[in-house]
PDB file of C-alpha atoms in Angstrom:
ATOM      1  CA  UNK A   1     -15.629   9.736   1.870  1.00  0.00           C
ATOM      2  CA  UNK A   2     -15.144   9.747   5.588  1.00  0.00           C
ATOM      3  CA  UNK A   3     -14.728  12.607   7.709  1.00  0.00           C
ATOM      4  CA  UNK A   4     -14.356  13.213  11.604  1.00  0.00           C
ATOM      5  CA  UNK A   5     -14.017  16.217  13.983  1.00  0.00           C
ATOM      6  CA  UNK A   6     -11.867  16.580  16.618  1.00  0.00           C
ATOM      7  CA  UNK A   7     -11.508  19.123  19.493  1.00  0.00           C
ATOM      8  CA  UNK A   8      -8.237  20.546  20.463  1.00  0.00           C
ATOM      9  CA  UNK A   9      -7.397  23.101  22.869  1.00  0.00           C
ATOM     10  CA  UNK A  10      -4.488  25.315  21.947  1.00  0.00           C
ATOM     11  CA  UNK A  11      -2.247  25.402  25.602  1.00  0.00           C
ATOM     12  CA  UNK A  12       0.088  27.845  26.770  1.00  0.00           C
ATOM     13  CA  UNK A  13       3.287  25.793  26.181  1.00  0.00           C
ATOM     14  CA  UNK A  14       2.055  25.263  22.321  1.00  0.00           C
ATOM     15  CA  UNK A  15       2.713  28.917  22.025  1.00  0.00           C
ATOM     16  CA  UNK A  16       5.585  30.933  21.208  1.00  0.00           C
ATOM     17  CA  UNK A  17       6.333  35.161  22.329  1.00  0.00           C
ATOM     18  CA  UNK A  18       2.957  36.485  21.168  1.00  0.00           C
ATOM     19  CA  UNK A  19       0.909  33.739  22.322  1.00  0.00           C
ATOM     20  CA  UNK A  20       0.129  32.360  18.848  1.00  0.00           C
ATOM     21  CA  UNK A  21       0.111  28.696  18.042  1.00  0.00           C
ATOM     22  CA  UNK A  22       3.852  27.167  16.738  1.00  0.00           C
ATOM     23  CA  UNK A  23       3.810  26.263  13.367  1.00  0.00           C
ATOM     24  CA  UNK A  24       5.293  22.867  14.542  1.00  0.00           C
ATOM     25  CA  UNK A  25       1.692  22.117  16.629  1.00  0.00           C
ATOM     26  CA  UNK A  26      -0.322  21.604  13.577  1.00  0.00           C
ATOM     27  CA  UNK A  27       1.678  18.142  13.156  1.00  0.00           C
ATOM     28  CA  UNK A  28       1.072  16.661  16.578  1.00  0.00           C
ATOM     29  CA  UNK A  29      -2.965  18.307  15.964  1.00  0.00           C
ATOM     30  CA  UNK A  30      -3.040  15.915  12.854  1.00  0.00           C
ATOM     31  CA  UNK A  31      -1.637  13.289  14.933  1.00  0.00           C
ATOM     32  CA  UNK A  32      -4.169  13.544  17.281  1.00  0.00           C
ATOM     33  CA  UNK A  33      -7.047  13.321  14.988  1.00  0.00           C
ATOM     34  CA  UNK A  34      -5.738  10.192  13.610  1.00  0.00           C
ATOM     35  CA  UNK A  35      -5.424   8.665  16.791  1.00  0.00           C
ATOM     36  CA  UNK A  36      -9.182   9.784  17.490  1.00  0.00           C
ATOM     37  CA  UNK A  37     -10.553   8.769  13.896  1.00  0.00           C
ATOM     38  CA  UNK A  38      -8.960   5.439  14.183  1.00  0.00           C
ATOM     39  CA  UNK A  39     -10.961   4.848  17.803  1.00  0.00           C
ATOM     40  CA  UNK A  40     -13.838   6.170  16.138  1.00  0.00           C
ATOM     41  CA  UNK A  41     -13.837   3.279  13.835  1.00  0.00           C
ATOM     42  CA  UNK A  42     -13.071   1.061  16.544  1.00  0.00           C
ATOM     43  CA  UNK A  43      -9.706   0.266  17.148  1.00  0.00           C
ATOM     44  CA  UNK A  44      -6.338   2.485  18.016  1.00  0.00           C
ATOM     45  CA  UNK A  45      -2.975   2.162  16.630  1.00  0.00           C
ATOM     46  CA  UNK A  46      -1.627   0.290  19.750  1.00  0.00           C
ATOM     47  CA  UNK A  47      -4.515  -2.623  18.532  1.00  0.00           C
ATOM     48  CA  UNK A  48      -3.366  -2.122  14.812  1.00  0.00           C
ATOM     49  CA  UNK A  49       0.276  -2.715  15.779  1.00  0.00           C
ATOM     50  CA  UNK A  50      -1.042  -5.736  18.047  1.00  0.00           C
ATOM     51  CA  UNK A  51      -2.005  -7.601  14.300  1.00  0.00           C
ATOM     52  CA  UNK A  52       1.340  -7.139  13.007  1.00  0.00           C
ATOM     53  CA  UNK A  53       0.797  -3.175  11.276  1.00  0.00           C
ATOM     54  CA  UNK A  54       2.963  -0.732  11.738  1.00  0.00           C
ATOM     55  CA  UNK A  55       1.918   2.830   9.612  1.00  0.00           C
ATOM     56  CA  UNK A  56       4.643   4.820   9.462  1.00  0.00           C
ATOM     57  CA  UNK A  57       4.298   8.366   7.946  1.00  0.00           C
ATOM     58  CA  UNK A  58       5.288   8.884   4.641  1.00  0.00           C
ATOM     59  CA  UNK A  59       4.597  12.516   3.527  1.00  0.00           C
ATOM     60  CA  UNK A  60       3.421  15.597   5.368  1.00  0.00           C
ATOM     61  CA  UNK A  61       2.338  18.984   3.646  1.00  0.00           C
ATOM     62  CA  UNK A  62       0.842  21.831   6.135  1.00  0.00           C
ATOM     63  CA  UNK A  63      -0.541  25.193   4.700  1.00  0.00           C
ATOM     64  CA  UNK A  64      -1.005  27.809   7.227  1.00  0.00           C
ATOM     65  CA  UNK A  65      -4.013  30.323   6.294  1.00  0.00           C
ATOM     66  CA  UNK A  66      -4.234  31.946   9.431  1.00  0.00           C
ATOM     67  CA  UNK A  67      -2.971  31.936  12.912  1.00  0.00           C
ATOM     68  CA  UNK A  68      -4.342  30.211  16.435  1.00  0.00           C
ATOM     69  CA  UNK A  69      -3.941  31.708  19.536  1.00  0.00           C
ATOM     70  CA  UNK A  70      -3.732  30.681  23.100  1.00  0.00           C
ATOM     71  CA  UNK A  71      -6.682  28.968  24.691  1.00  0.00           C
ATOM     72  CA  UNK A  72      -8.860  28.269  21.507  1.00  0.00           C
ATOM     73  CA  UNK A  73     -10.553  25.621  21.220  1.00  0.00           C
ATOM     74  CA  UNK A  74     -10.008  24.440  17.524  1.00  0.00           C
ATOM     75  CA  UNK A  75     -11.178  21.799  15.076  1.00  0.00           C
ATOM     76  CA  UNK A  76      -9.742  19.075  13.444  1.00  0.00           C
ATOM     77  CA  UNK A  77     -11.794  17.771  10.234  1.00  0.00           C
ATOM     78  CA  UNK A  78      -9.698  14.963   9.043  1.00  0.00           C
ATOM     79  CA  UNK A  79     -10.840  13.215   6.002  1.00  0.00           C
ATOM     80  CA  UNK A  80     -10.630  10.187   3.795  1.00  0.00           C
ATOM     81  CA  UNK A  81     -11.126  10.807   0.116  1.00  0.00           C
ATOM     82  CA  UNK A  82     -10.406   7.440  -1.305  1.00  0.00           C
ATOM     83  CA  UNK A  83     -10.329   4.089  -0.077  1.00  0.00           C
ATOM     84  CA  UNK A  84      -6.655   2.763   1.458  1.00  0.00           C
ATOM     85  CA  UNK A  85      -4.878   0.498  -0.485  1.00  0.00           C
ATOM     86  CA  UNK A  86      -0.654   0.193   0.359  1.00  0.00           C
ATOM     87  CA  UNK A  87      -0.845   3.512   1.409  1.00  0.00           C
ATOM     88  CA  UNK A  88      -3.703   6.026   3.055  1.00  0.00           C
ATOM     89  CA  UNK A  89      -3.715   9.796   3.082  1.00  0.00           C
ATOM     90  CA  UNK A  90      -5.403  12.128   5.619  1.00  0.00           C
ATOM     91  CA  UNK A  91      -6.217  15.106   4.633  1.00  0.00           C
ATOM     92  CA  UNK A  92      -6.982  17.707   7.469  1.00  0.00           C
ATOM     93  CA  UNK A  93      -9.032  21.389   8.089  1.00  0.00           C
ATOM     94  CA  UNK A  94      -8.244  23.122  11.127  1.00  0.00           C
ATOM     95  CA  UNK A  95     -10.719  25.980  12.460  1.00  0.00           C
ATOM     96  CA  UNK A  96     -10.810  28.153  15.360  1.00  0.00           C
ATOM     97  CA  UNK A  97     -14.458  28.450  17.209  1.00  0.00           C
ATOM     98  CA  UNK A  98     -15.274  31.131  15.004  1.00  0.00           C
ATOM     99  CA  UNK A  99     -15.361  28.843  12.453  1.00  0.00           C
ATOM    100  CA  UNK A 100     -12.562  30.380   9.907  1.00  0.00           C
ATOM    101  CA  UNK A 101      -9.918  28.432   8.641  1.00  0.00           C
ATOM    102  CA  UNK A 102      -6.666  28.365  10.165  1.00  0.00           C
ATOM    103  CA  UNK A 103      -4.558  25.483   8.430  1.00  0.00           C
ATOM    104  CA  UNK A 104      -4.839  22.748   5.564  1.00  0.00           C
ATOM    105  CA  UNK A 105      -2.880  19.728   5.409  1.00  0.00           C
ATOM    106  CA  UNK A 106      -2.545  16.113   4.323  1.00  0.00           C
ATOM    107  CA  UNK A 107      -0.346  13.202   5.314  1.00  0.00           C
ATOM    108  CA  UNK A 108       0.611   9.893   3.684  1.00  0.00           C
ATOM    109  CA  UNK A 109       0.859   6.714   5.991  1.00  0.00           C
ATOM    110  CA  UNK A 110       2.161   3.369   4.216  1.00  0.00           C
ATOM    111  CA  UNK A 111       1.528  -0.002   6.247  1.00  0.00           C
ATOM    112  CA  UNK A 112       4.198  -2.525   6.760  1.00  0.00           C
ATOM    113  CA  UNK A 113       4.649  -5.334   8.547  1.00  0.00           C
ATOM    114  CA  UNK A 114       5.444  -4.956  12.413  1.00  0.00           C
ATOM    115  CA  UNK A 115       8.566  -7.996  11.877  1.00  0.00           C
ATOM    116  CA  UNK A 116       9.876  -7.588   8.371  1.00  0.00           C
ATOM    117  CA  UNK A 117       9.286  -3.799   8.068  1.00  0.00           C
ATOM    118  CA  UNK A 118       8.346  -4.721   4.647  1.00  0.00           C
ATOM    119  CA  UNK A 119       5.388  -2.617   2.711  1.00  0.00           C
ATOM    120  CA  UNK A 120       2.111  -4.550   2.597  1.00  0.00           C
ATOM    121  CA  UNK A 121      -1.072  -3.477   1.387  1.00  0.00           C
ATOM    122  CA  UNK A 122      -4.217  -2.361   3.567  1.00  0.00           C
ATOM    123  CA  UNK A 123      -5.192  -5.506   5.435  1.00  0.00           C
ATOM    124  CA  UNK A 124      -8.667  -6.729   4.637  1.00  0.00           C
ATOM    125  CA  UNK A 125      -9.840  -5.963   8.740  1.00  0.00           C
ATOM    126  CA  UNK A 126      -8.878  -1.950   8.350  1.00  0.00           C
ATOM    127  CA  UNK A 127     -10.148  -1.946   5.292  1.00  0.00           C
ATOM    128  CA  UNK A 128     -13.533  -3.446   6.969  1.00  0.00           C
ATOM    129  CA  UNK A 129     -13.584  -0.282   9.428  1.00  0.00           C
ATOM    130  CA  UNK A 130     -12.950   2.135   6.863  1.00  0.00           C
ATOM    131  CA  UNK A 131     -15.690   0.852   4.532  1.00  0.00           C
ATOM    132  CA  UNK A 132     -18.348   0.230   7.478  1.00  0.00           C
ATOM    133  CA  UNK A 133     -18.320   4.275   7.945  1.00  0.00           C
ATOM    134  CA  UNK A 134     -17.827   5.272   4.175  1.00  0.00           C
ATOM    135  CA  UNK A 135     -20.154   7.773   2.687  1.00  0.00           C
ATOM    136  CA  UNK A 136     -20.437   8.508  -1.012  1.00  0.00           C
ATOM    137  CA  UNK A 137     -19.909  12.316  -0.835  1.00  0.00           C
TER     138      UNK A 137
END
């Protein structure tokens, strides 16, 4: 398993009339902690796409428990339960700075090839990051 935290602060324009968090926020929040996972193994997505991988998304499921409200600062726990292979989900927790839970969620990423568009599976050098921070959980 692999698992990172991310901070996000909730702003005043990712709120709607009663200052609590759009429902359409949580997506770009799971974004983000992709983007910061990835660096945290020790590359980003523009480098990934440099080798020829594109990773477009394939499935998204969000399950809101409770809401966020302006200026929180809220976590991101993304997590990988299993090892990539054509495809790799993320699964996500989201908590405010008391700690409770505010969302759930998962997405599915595929990799393909950057000139073909074609599937591919995991190349052997994301794989390699993956693995170097894997912990049997």
């Amino acid at each position: 398993m692999l698992s990172y935290d991310c901070q996000i602060r909730v702003w005043y324009k990712h709120t709607d009339q009663m200052a609590i968090c759009h429902h359409s926020n949580y997506i770009c929040y799971y974004e983000a902690a992709r983007s910061e996972l990835l660096r945290w193994l020790g590359m980003s997505f523009a480098e990934v796409e440099k080798r020829g991988i594109m990773m477009p998304i394939l499935e998204v499921q969000s399950k809101y428990h409770r809401p966020a409200y302006y200026d929180e600062l809220l976590t991101v726990r993304i997590m990988l339960k299993e090892l990539p292979t054509a495809r790799i989900n993320f699964f996500y927790e989201i908590y405010n700075e008391k700690g409770d839970l505010l969302n759930t969620g998962m997405t599915q990423l595929g990799f393909i090839h950057s000139d073909t568009r074609r599937p591919c599976r995991v190349p052997d050098w994301f794989l390699q990051l993956v693995t170097d921070k894997w912990t049997e959980e």
